[in-house]
PDB file of C-alpha atoms in Angstrom:
ATOM      1  CA  MET A   7       0.000   0.000   0.000  1.00 53.00           C
ATOM      2  CA  THR A   8       1.440   3.337  -1.051  1.00 67.00           C
ATOM      3  CA  GLN A   9       2.065   5.710   1.831  1.00 91.00           C
ATOM      4  CA  THR A  10       1.004   9.362   1.838  1.00 96.00           C
ATOM      5  CA  PHE A  11       2.525  12.699   2.798  1.00 97.00           C
ATOM      6  CA  THR A  12       0.374  15.587   4.033  1.00 97.00           C
ATOM      7  CA  LEU A  13       0.786  18.803   2.027  1.00 98.00           C
ATOM      8  CA  ASN A  14       0.727  22.301   3.540  1.00 97.00           C
ATOM      9  CA  ASP A  15      -2.898  22.711   2.384  1.00 97.00           C
ATOM     10  CA  GLY A  16      -3.969  19.600   4.294  1.00 97.00           C
ATOM     11  CA  ASN A  17      -4.381  17.300   1.287  1.00 98.00           C
ATOM     12  CA  LYS A  18      -2.796  13.850   1.494  1.00 97.00           C
ATOM     13  CA  ILE A  19      -0.718  12.941  -1.556  1.00 98.00           C
ATOM     14  CA  PRO A  20       0.562   9.428  -2.344  1.00 97.00           C
ATOM     15  CA  SER A  21       4.304   9.557  -1.709  1.00 96.00           C
ATOM     16  CA  PHE A  22       5.022   7.247  -4.636  1.00 95.00           C
ATOM     17  CA  GLY A  23       3.727   7.722  -8.145  1.00 95.00           C
ATOM     18  CA  PHE A  24       4.137   6.986 -11.835  1.00 95.00           C
ATOM     19  CA  GLY A  25       5.591   9.520 -14.293  1.00 94.00           C
ATOM     20  CA  VAL A  26       4.719   9.571 -18.001  1.00 95.00           C
ATOM     21  CA  PHE A  27       7.345  12.015 -19.327  1.00 93.00           C
ATOM     22  CA  GLN A  28       8.487  10.980 -22.831  1.00 91.00           C
ATOM     23  CA  ILE A  29       6.011   8.087 -23.089  1.00 93.00           C
ATOM     24  CA  PRO A  30       4.358   8.580 -26.509  1.00 94.00           C
ATOM     25  CA  ALA A  31       0.636   9.177 -26.949  1.00 95.00           C
ATOM     26  CA  ASP A  32       0.323   6.321 -29.451  1.00 96.00           C
ATOM     27  CA  GLY A  33      -1.337   3.945 -27.024  1.00 96.00           C
ATOM     28  CA  SER A  34       1.908   3.516 -25.063  1.00 95.00           C
ATOM     29  CA  THR A  35       0.874   5.950 -22.310  1.00 96.00           C
ATOM     30  CA  TYR A  36      -2.554   4.308 -21.977  1.00 97.00           C
ATOM     31  CA  LYS A  37      -0.928   0.883 -21.711  1.00 96.00           C
ATOM     32  CA  ALA A  38       1.732   1.992 -19.185  1.00 95.00           C
ATOM     33  CA  VAL A  39      -0.715   3.872 -16.944  1.00 96.00           C
ATOM     34  CA  SER A  40      -3.202   0.991 -17.074  1.00 97.00           C
ATOM     35  CA  TYR A  41      -0.515  -1.423 -15.962  1.00 95.00           C
ATOM     36  CA  ALA A  42       0.745   0.953 -13.246  1.00 95.00           C
ATOM     37  CA  LEU A  43      -2.770   1.264 -11.814  1.00 96.00           C
ATOM     38  CA  LYS A  44      -3.174  -2.529 -11.853  1.00 95.00           C
ATOM     39  CA  ALA A  45       0.188  -2.838 -10.077  1.00 94.00           C
ATOM     40  CA  GLY A  46      -1.046  -0.595  -7.263  1.00 95.00           C
ATOM     41  CA  TYR A  47       0.079   2.908  -8.242  1.00 96.00           C
ATOM     42  CA  ARG A  48      -2.412   5.603  -7.217  1.00 97.00           C
ATOM     43  CA  HIS A  49      -0.519   8.731  -8.280  1.00 97.00           C
ATOM     44  CA  ILE A  50      -0.011   9.633 -11.956  1.00 97.00           C
ATOM     45  CA  ASP A  51       2.112  12.606 -13.041  1.00 97.00           C
ATOM     46  CA  THR A  52       1.590  14.133 -16.505  1.00 97.00           C
ATOM     47  CA  ALA A  53       1.760  17.599 -18.120  1.00 97.00           C
ATOM     48  CA  VAL A  54       0.372  19.577 -21.028  1.00 96.00           C
ATOM     49  CA  ALA A  55       3.862  19.517 -22.545  1.00 95.00           C
ATOM     50  CA  TYR A  56       3.988  15.704 -22.420  1.00 95.00           C
ATOM     51  CA  PHE A  57       1.130  15.603 -24.979  1.00 94.00           C
ATOM     52  CA  ASN A  58      -0.369  12.519 -23.314  1.00 96.00           C
ATOM     53  CA  GLU A  59      -3.007  13.869 -20.901  1.00 97.00           C
ATOM     54  CA  ALA A  60      -5.829  12.266 -22.925  1.00 97.00           C
ATOM     55  CA  GLU A  61      -4.344   8.765 -22.669  1.00 98.00           C
ATOM     56  CA  VAL A  62      -3.686   9.220 -18.952  1.00 98.00           C
ATOM     57  CA  GLY A  63      -7.324  10.229 -18.414  1.00 98.00           C
ATOM     58  CA  LYS A  64      -8.671   7.341 -20.483  1.00 98.00           C
ATOM     59  CA  ALA A  65      -6.558   4.804 -18.563  1.00 98.00           C
ATOM     60  CA  ILE A  66      -7.862   6.215 -15.280  1.00 98.00           C
ATOM     61  CA  ARG A  67     -11.488   6.123 -16.427  1.00 97.00           C
ATOM     62  CA  ASP A  68     -11.146   2.588 -17.806  1.00 97.00           C
ATOM     63  CA  SER A  69      -9.384   1.265 -14.690  1.00 97.00           C
ATOM     64  CA  GLY A  70     -12.561   0.808 -12.668  1.00 96.00           C
ATOM     65  CA  ILE A  71     -10.797   2.402  -9.692  1.00 97.00           C
ATOM     66  CA  PRO A  72     -12.860   5.123  -7.947  1.00 97.00           C
ATOM     67  CA  ARG A  73     -11.663   8.565  -9.065  1.00 96.00           C
ATOM     68  CA  GLU A  74     -11.067   9.746  -5.499  1.00 96.00           C
ATOM     69  CA  GLU A  75      -8.512   6.968  -4.982  1.00 97.00           C
ATOM     70  CA  ILE A  76      -6.223   8.227  -7.770  1.00 98.00           C
ATOM     71  CA  TRP A  77      -4.060  11.344  -7.461  1.00 98.00           C
ATOM     72  CA  VAL A  78      -3.585  13.088 -10.807  1.00 98.00           C
ATOM     73  CA  THR A  79      -0.994  15.796 -11.443  1.00 98.00           C
ATOM     74  CA  SER A  80      -0.669  17.935 -14.566  1.00 98.00           C
ATOM     75  CA  LYS A  81       1.288  21.076 -15.393  1.00 98.00           C
ATOM     76  CA  MET A  82       0.731  24.301 -17.312  1.00 98.00           C
ATOM     77  CA  TRP A  83       3.256  25.159 -20.036  1.00 97.00           C
ATOM     78  CA  LEU A  84       4.780  28.651 -20.039  1.00 95.00           C
ATOM     79  CA  GLN A  85       3.157  29.441 -23.391  1.00 95.00           C
ATOM     80  CA  ASP A  86      -0.117  29.832 -21.419  1.00 97.00           C
ATOM     81  CA  TYR A  87       0.900  31.921 -18.410  1.00 97.00           C
ATOM     82  CA  ALA A  88      -0.931  35.134 -19.361  1.00 97.00           C
ATOM     83  CA  TYR A  89      -4.018  35.255 -17.099  1.00 98.00           C
ATOM     84  CA  GLU A  90      -6.751  34.590 -19.707  1.00 98.00           C
ATOM     85  CA  ASP A  91      -4.621  31.935 -21.422  1.00 98.00           C
ATOM     86  CA  ALA A  92      -3.951  30.284 -18.059  1.00 98.00           C
ATOM     87  CA  LYS A  93      -7.678  29.980 -17.321  1.00 98.00           C
ATOM     88  CA  LYS A  94      -8.193  28.343 -20.723  1.00 98.00           C
ATOM     89  CA  ALA A  95      -5.204  26.036 -20.168  1.00 97.00           C
ATOM     90  CA  ILE A  96      -6.669  24.686 -16.917  1.00 98.00           C
ATOM     91  CA  ASP A  97     -10.006  23.978 -18.610  1.00 98.00           C
ATOM     92  CA  SER A  98      -8.178  22.389 -21.542  1.00 97.00           C
ATOM     93  CA  SER A  99      -6.266  20.027 -19.216  1.00 98.00           C
ATOM     94  CA  LEU A 100      -9.524  19.035 -17.517  1.00 98.00           C
ATOM     95  CA  GLU A 101     -11.107  18.384 -20.907  1.00 98.00           C
ATOM     96  CA  LYS A 102      -8.191  16.313 -22.237  1.00 97.00           C
ATOM     97  CA  LEU A 103      -7.994  14.299 -19.034  1.00 98.00           C
ATOM     98  CA  GLY A 104     -11.767  13.894 -19.032  1.00 98.00           C
ATOM     99  CA  LEU A 105     -11.871  14.616 -15.297  1.00 97.00           C
ATOM    100  CA  ASP A 106     -13.974  16.905 -13.116  1.00 97.00           C
ATOM    101  CA  TYR A 107     -10.947  18.042 -11.129  1.00 98.00           C
ATOM    102  CA  ILE A 108      -7.163  17.730 -11.077  1.00 98.00           C
ATOM    103  CA  ASP A 109      -5.544  16.825  -7.759  1.00 98.00           C
ATOM    104  CA  LEU A 110      -2.383  18.874  -8.327  1.00 98.00           C
ATOM    105  CA  TYR A 111      -1.628  21.449 -11.003  1.00 98.00           C
ATOM    106  CA  LEU A 112       1.839  22.930 -11.380  1.00 98.00           C
ATOM    107  CA  ILE A 113       3.534  25.851 -13.069  1.00 98.00           C
ATOM    108  CA  HIS A 114       5.842  23.721 -15.214  1.00 97.00           C
ATOM    109  CA  GLN A 115       8.636  26.250 -15.832  1.00 96.00           C
ATOM    110  CA  PRO A 116       9.187  29.331 -13.625  1.00 96.00           C
ATOM    111  CA  TYR A 117       9.651  32.009 -16.313  1.00 95.00           C
ATOM    112  CA  GLY A 118       7.489  34.711 -17.866  1.00 94.00           C
ATOM    113  CA  LYS A 119       4.095  35.675 -16.446  1.00 95.00           C
ATOM    114  CA  VAL A 120       4.239  33.292 -13.494  1.00 96.00           C
ATOM    115  CA  ASP A 121       2.269  35.752 -11.346  1.00 96.00           C
ATOM    116  CA  GLU A 122      -0.682  35.742 -13.778  1.00 97.00           C
ATOM    117  CA  ALA A 123      -0.684  31.950 -14.061  1.00 97.00           C
ATOM    118  CA  TRP A 124      -0.573  31.664 -10.268  1.00 97.00           C
ATOM    119  CA  LYS A 125      -3.579  33.983  -9.926  1.00 97.00           C
ATOM    120  CA  ALA A 126      -5.581  31.840 -12.360  1.00 98.00           C
ATOM    121  CA  MET A 127      -4.571  28.670 -10.515  1.00 98.00           C
ATOM    122  CA  ILE A 128      -5.647  30.071  -7.136  1.00 98.00           C
ATOM    123  CA  GLU A 129      -9.029  30.932  -8.642  1.00 98.00           C
ATOM    124  CA  ALA A 130      -9.367  27.466 -10.190  1.00 98.00           C
ATOM    125  CA  GLN A 131      -8.554  25.927  -6.820  1.00 98.00           C
ATOM    126  CA  LYS A 132     -11.258  28.016  -5.141  1.00 98.00           C
ATOM    127  CA  ALA A 133     -13.685  26.914  -7.877  1.00 98.00           C
ATOM    128  CA  GLY A 134     -12.955  23.240  -7.175  1.00 98.00           C
ATOM    129  CA  LYS A 135     -11.231  22.555 -10.475  1.00 98.00           C
ATOM    130  CA  ILE A 136      -7.904  21.871  -8.749  1.00 98.00           C
ATOM    131  CA  ARG A 137      -7.279  20.484  -5.253  1.00 98.00           C
ATOM    132  CA  SER A 138      -3.660  21.574  -4.736  1.00 98.00           C
ATOM    133  CA  ILE A 139      -1.418  23.975  -6.647  1.00 98.00           C
ATOM    134  CA  GLY A 140       2.334  24.112  -6.902  1.00 98.00           C
ATOM    135  CA  VAL A 141       5.411  24.965  -8.931  1.00 98.00           C
ATOM    136  CA  SER A 142       8.196  23.119 -10.683  1.00 97.00           C
ATOM    137  CA  ASN A 143      11.877  23.678 -11.448  1.00 97.00           C
ATOM    138  CA  MET A 144      12.236  26.570  -9.002  1.00 97.00           C
ATOM    139  CA  THR A 145      15.828  26.909  -7.821  1.00 97.00           C
ATOM    140  CA  PRO A 146      16.660  28.860  -4.631  1.00 97.00           C
ATOM    141  CA  LYS A 147      17.371  31.931  -6.787  1.00 96.00           C
ATOM    142  CA  ILE A 148      14.104  31.658  -8.741  1.00 96.00           C
ATOM    143  CA  TRP A 149      12.089  30.899  -5.588  1.00 96.00           C
ATOM    144  CA  LYS A 150      13.425  34.026  -3.873  1.00 94.00           C
ATOM    145  CA  LYS A 151      12.648  36.125  -6.944  1.00 93.00           C
ATOM    146  CA  TRP A 152       8.958  35.147  -6.955  1.00 92.00           C
ATOM    147  CA  GLU A 153       8.742  35.278  -3.181  1.00 89.00           C
ATOM    148  CA  GLU A 154      10.003  38.875  -3.289  1.00 89.00           C
ATOM    149  CA  LYS A 155       7.362  39.665  -5.926  1.00 88.00           C
ATOM    150  CA  VAL A 156       4.870  38.398  -3.296  1.00 85.00           C
ATOM    151  CA  ILE A 157       3.162  35.960  -5.655  1.00 87.00           C
ATOM    152  CA  PHE A 158       3.186  33.448  -2.794  1.00 91.00           C
ATOM    153  CA  LYS A 159       1.621  35.908  -0.354  1.00 91.00           C
ATOM    154  CA  GLU A 160      -1.950  34.759  -0.957  1.00 90.00           C
ATOM    155  CA  LYS A 161      -1.131  31.096  -1.459  1.00 94.00           C
ATOM    156  CA  MET A 162       2.077  29.177  -0.805  1.00 96.00           C
ATOM    157  CA  PRO A 163       2.802  26.361  -3.302  1.00 97.00           C
ATOM    158  CA  ALA A 164       2.019  22.902  -1.929  1.00 98.00           C
ATOM    159  CA  VAL A 165       4.953  21.374  -3.813  1.00 98.00           C
ATOM    160  CA  ASN A 166       8.007  22.260  -5.864  1.00 98.00           C
ATOM    161  CA  GLN A 167       8.845  19.533  -8.385  1.00 98.00           C
ATOM    162  CA  VAL A 168      12.564  19.588  -9.174  1.00 98.00           C
ATOM    163  CA  GLU A 169      15.403  17.339 -10.228  1.00 97.00           C
ATOM    164  CA  PHE A 170      16.424  15.225  -7.242  1.00 97.00           C
ATOM    165  CA  ASN A 171      18.505  12.084  -6.785  1.00 97.00           C
ATOM    166  CA  PRO A 172      21.530  11.019  -4.690  1.00 98.00           C
ATOM    167  CA  TYR A 173      23.859  13.091  -6.907  1.00 98.00           C
ATOM    168  CA  PHE A 174      21.691  16.222  -6.639  1.00 98.00           C
ATOM    169  CA  GLN A 175      20.036  16.525  -3.249  1.00 98.00           C
ATOM    170  CA  GLN A 176      18.896  20.165  -3.397  1.00 98.00           C
ATOM    171  CA  LYS A 177      20.041  20.941   0.160  1.00 97.00           C
ATOM    172  CA  GLU A 178      19.835  24.740  -0.098  1.00 97.00           C
ATOM    173  CA  LEU A 179      16.426  24.616  -1.768  1.00 97.00           C
ATOM    174  CA  ARG A 180      15.066  22.184   0.810  1.00 97.00           C
ATOM    175  CA  LYS A 181      15.952  24.578   3.639  1.00 97.00           C
ATOM    176  CA  ILE A 182      13.904  27.329   1.949  1.00 96.00           C
ATOM    177  CA  MET A 183      11.009  24.972   1.290  1.00 96.00           C
ATOM    178  CA  ALA A 184      11.036  23.586   4.839  1.00 96.00           C
ATOM    179  CA  LYS A 185      10.381  27.078   6.243  1.00 94.00           C
ATOM    180  CA  ASN A 186       7.152  27.179   4.231  1.00 92.00           C
ATOM    181  CA  HIS A 187       6.256  23.484   4.666  1.00 96.00           C
ATOM    182  CA  VAL A 188       6.504  22.970   0.897  1.00 98.00           C
ATOM    183  CA  THR A 189       6.946  19.335  -0.157  1.00 98.00           C
ATOM    184  CA  LEU A 190       9.606  18.391  -2.700  1.00 98.00           C
ATOM    185  CA  GLU A 191       8.697  16.167  -5.625  1.00 98.00           C
ATOM    186  CA  ALA A 192      11.532  14.523  -7.532  1.00 97.00           C
ATOM    187  CA  TRP A 193      11.861  14.263 -11.240  1.00 95.00           C
ATOM    188  CA  ALA A 194      14.774  12.066 -12.370  1.00 93.00           C
ATOM    189  CA  PRO A 195      14.745  10.248  -8.987  1.00 95.00           C
ATOM    190  CA  LEU A 196      16.973   7.571 -10.539  1.00 94.00           C
ATOM    191  CA  GLY A 197      19.339  10.101 -12.111  1.00 93.00           C
ATOM    192  CA  GLU A 198      17.948   9.325 -15.575  1.00 90.00           C
ATOM    193  CA  GLY A 199      19.841   6.033 -15.566  1.00 87.00           C
ATOM    194  CA  ASN A 200      23.261   7.619 -14.869  1.00 93.00           C
ATOM    195  CA  LYS A 201      25.669   4.669 -15.070  1.00 96.00           C
ATOM    196  CA  GLU A 202      28.130   6.254 -12.626  1.00 97.00           C
ATOM    197  CA  LEU A 203      25.363   6.672 -10.052  1.00 97.00           C
ATOM    198  CA  PHE A 204      24.143   3.092 -10.479  1.00 97.00           C
ATOM    199  CA  ALA A 205      27.728   1.863 -10.059  1.00 98.00           C
ATOM    200  CA  GLU A 206      28.287   3.657  -6.733  1.00 98.00           C
ATOM    201  CA  PRO A 207      29.742   1.059  -4.294  1.00 98.00           C
ATOM    202  CA  VAL A 208      27.752   2.320  -1.311  1.00 98.00           C
ATOM    203  CA  LEU A 209      24.458   1.890  -3.174  1.00 98.00           C
ATOM    204  CA  ASN A 210      25.433  -1.553  -4.414  1.00 98.00           C
ATOM    205  CA  GLU A 211      26.496  -2.685  -0.938  1.00 98.00           C
ATOM    206  CA  ILE A 212      23.188  -1.556   0.568  1.00 98.00           C
ATOM    207  CA  ALA A 213      21.242  -3.191  -2.274  1.00 98.00           C
ATOM    208  CA  LYS A 214      23.041  -6.496  -1.673  1.00 98.00           C
ATOM    209  CA  LYS A 215      22.327  -6.315   2.067  1.00 98.00           C
ATOM    210  CA  TYR A 216      18.570  -5.934   1.578  1.00 98.00           C
ATOM    211  CA  GLY A 217      18.212  -8.120  -1.509  1.00 98.00           C
ATOM    212  CA  LYS A 218      17.113  -5.087  -3.542  1.00 98.00           C
ATOM    213  CA  ASP A 219      18.336  -3.435  -6.747  1.00 96.00           C
ATOM    214  CA  VAL A 220      20.163  -0.099  -6.745  1.00 97.00           C
ATOM    215  CA  GLY A 221      17.124   1.757  -8.094  1.00 96.00           C
ATOM    216  CA  GLN A 222      14.991   0.536  -5.211  1.00 97.00           C
ATOM    217  CA  VAL A 223      17.637   1.707  -2.719  1.00 98.00           C
ATOM    218  CA  MET A 224      17.657   5.192  -4.283  1.00 98.00           C
ATOM    219  CA  LEU A 225      13.861   5.417  -4.212  1.00 97.00           C
ATOM    220  CA  ARG A 226      13.789   4.222  -0.587  1.00 97.00           C
ATOM    221  CA  PHE A 227      16.384   6.854   0.360  1.00 98.00           C
ATOM    222  CA  GLU A 228      14.299   9.575  -1.272  1.00 98.00           C
ATOM    223  CA  HIS A 229      11.108   8.360   0.403  1.00 97.00           C
ATOM    224  CA  GLN A 230      12.799   8.465   3.816  1.00 97.00           C
ATOM    225  CA  GLU A 231      13.978  12.004   3.035  1.00 97.00           C
ATOM    226  CA  GLY A 232      10.322  13.025   2.690  1.00 97.00           C
ATOM    227  CA  VAL A 233      10.504  13.384  -1.082  1.00 98.00           C
ATOM    228  CA  ILE A 234       7.677  12.333  -3.413  1.00 97.00           C
ATOM    229  CA  VAL A 235       8.982  10.170  -6.262  1.00 96.00           C
ATOM    230  CA  PHE A 236       7.458   8.933  -9.520  1.00 90.00           C
ATOM    231  CA  PRO A 237       9.952   6.908 -11.547  1.00 89.00           C
ATOM    232  CA  LYS A 238       9.041   6.483 -15.196  1.00 83.00           C
ATOM    233  CA  SER A 239       9.125   3.213 -17.100  1.00 83.00           C
ATOM    234  CA  SER A 240       7.137   1.602 -19.886  1.00 80.00           C
ATOM    235  CA  HIS A 241       8.343  -1.906 -18.951  1.00 87.00           C
ATOM    236  CA  GLU A 242       5.889  -3.911 -16.857  1.00 88.00           C
ATOM    237  CA  ALA A 243       8.514  -5.660 -14.740  1.00 89.00           C
ATOM    238  CA  ARG A 244      10.255  -2.366 -13.932  1.00 88.00           C
ATOM    239  CA  ILE A 245       6.962  -0.594 -13.193  1.00 91.00           C
ATOM    240  CA  LYS A 246       6.219  -3.311 -10.638  1.00 91.00           C
ATOM    241  CA  SER A 247       9.686  -3.571  -9.099  1.00 92.00           C
ATOM    242  CA  ASN A 248      10.054   0.201  -8.650  1.00 92.00           C
ATOM    243  CA  MET A 249       7.197   0.054  -6.133  1.00 92.00           C
ATOM    244  CA  ASN A 250       8.824  -2.554  -3.909  1.00 94.00           C
ATOM    245  CA  ILE A 251      10.446  -0.113  -1.497  1.00 96.00           C
ATOM    246  CA  PHE A 252       8.104  -0.332   1.480  1.00 95.00           C
ATOM    247  CA  ASP A 253       9.314  -3.625   2.957  1.00 95.00           C
ATOM    248  CA  PHE A 254      12.715  -2.382   4.161  1.00 97.00           C
ATOM    249  CA  GLU A 255      14.120   0.673   5.901  1.00 98.00           C
ATOM    250  CA  LEU A 256      17.567   2.262   5.621  1.00 98.00           C
ATOM    251  CA  THR A 257      19.491   2.878   8.839  1.00 98.00           C
ATOM    252  CA  SER A 258      20.642   6.374   9.811  1.00 98.00           C
ATOM    253  CA  ASP A 259      24.221   5.416   8.870  1.00 98.00           C
ATOM    254  CA  GLU A 260      23.066   4.224   5.451  1.00 98.00           C
ATOM    255  CA  MET A 261      21.088   7.435   4.945  1.00 98.00           C
ATOM    256  CA  ASP A 262      24.192   9.477   5.833  1.00 98.00           C
ATOM    257  CA  ALA A 263      26.335   7.410   3.450  1.00 98.00           C
ATOM    258  CA  ILE A 264      23.940   8.171   0.577  1.00 98.00           C
ATOM    259  CA  ARG A 265      23.707  11.843   1.570  1.00 98.00           C
ATOM    260  CA  ALA A 266      27.497  11.970   1.191  1.00 98.00           C
ATOM    261  CA  LEU A 267      27.131  11.148  -2.536  1.00 98.00           C
ATOM    262  CA  ASP A 268      25.657  14.605  -3.227  1.00 98.00           C
ATOM    263  CA  LYS A 269      27.478  16.503  -5.983  1.00 97.00           C
ATOM    264  CA  ASN A 270      25.051  19.469  -5.786  1.00 94.00           C
ATOM    265  CA  LYS A 271      24.776  19.542  -9.568  1.00 92.00           C
ATOM    266  CA  GLY A 272      21.923  18.528 -11.839  1.00 92.00           C
ATOM    267  CA  SER A 273      21.597  17.646 -15.502  1.00 91.00           C
ATOM    268  CA  HIS A 274      20.629  21.215 -16.387  1.00 86.00           C
ATOM    269  CA  ASP A 275      20.677  24.652 -14.761  1.00 92.00           C
ATOM    270  CA  PRO A 276      17.336  26.523 -14.658  1.00 94.00           C
ATOM    271  CA  ASP A 277      19.220  29.682 -13.637  1.00 95.00           C
ATOM    272  CA  GLN A 278      21.191  29.953 -16.882  1.00 93.00           C
ATOM    273  CA  PRO A 279      20.401  33.112 -18.902  1.00 93.00           C
ATOM    274  CA  GLY A 280      17.885  32.642 -21.698  1.00 92.00           C
ATOM    275  CA  PHE A 281      16.764  29.207 -20.514  1.00 92.00           C
ATOM    276  CA  GLY A 282      13.112  30.270 -20.288  1.00 91.00           C
ATOM    277  CA  ASP A 283      13.127  31.649 -23.838  1.00 91.00           C
ATOM    278  CA  MET A 284      14.749  28.479 -25.117  1.00 91.00           C
ATOM    279  CA  LEU A 285      11.996  26.370 -23.513  1.00 91.00           C
ATOM    280  CA  LEU A 286       9.255  28.657 -24.805  1.00 87.00           C
ATOM    281  CA  ASN A 287      10.540  28.260 -28.341  1.00 86.00           C
ATOM    282  CA  ALA A 288      11.102  24.507 -27.995  1.00 85.00           C
ATOM    283  CA  PHE A 289       7.608  23.561 -29.122  1.00 82.00           C
ATOM    284  CA  ASP A 290       3.998  24.653 -29.374  1.00 90.00           C
ATOM    285  CA  VAL A 291       1.680  22.848 -26.935  1.00 91.00           C
ATOM    286  CA  HIS A 292      -1.311  23.905 -29.038  1.00 90.00           C
ATOM    287  CA  ALA A 293       0.057  22.628 -32.344  1.00 83.00           C
ATOM    288  CA  ASN A 294      -2.436  19.747 -32.415  1.00 76.00           C
ATOM    289  CA  ASP A 295      -5.426  21.556 -30.917  1.00 72.00           C
TER     290      ASP A 295
END
């Protein structure tokens, strides 16, 4: 049974989920989500920019599982941050998903008219269209910028979804978030398959001790750190095995040994100049509308 964390708005979110980034919308997403739900997952993470919201929604509806038992996250793309566009984007996500509400909706990239998007999201939450609202990819520098612009004055984000794994443990950011009781969600919780990370002796020794694989040890470490994880896979065996992290617990010494692996560096830097413009020009989320 998947455990839950309580967000700063009081909602309980499954601490372990299934991510669908880069799974194509050619039936593959439907198949993967359907299998994940059968395997016991109750938290699905998608986004407008993943182009697979419709298949996620269909898999949820066809699963036979009561809607209230499944936590669904989606994210608004920065193309839609202007206030009126943001309102339309929320309704569009609901329509594509085929759901009456979204459990968590995030600002996917923290550039541009974030303040206008945030206003629209607060209103949608009050209207019952969204249960919890949050942000994604906010570094300490970006967080402080928006905090100073008081966009969080009316409503603090429930989560900040960022890159997180044993090589990038976001220690500075987590201190800022802890002050505001903001929960961290991890994308790339397995370091996107980094061979060096998977070869780390300390992780392999711990895995051997518990009869687990290295990926399961990483996910268990992150869970014990209070981080929400949703590893992505389209392989049934891997989807199932990723979940098997609740039958063992790392000792404090083992946790410290994994904490010592931190390199404080991720696969990309959201603070680099022009990064927001590059993302905005990367693709058009309305190309197929």
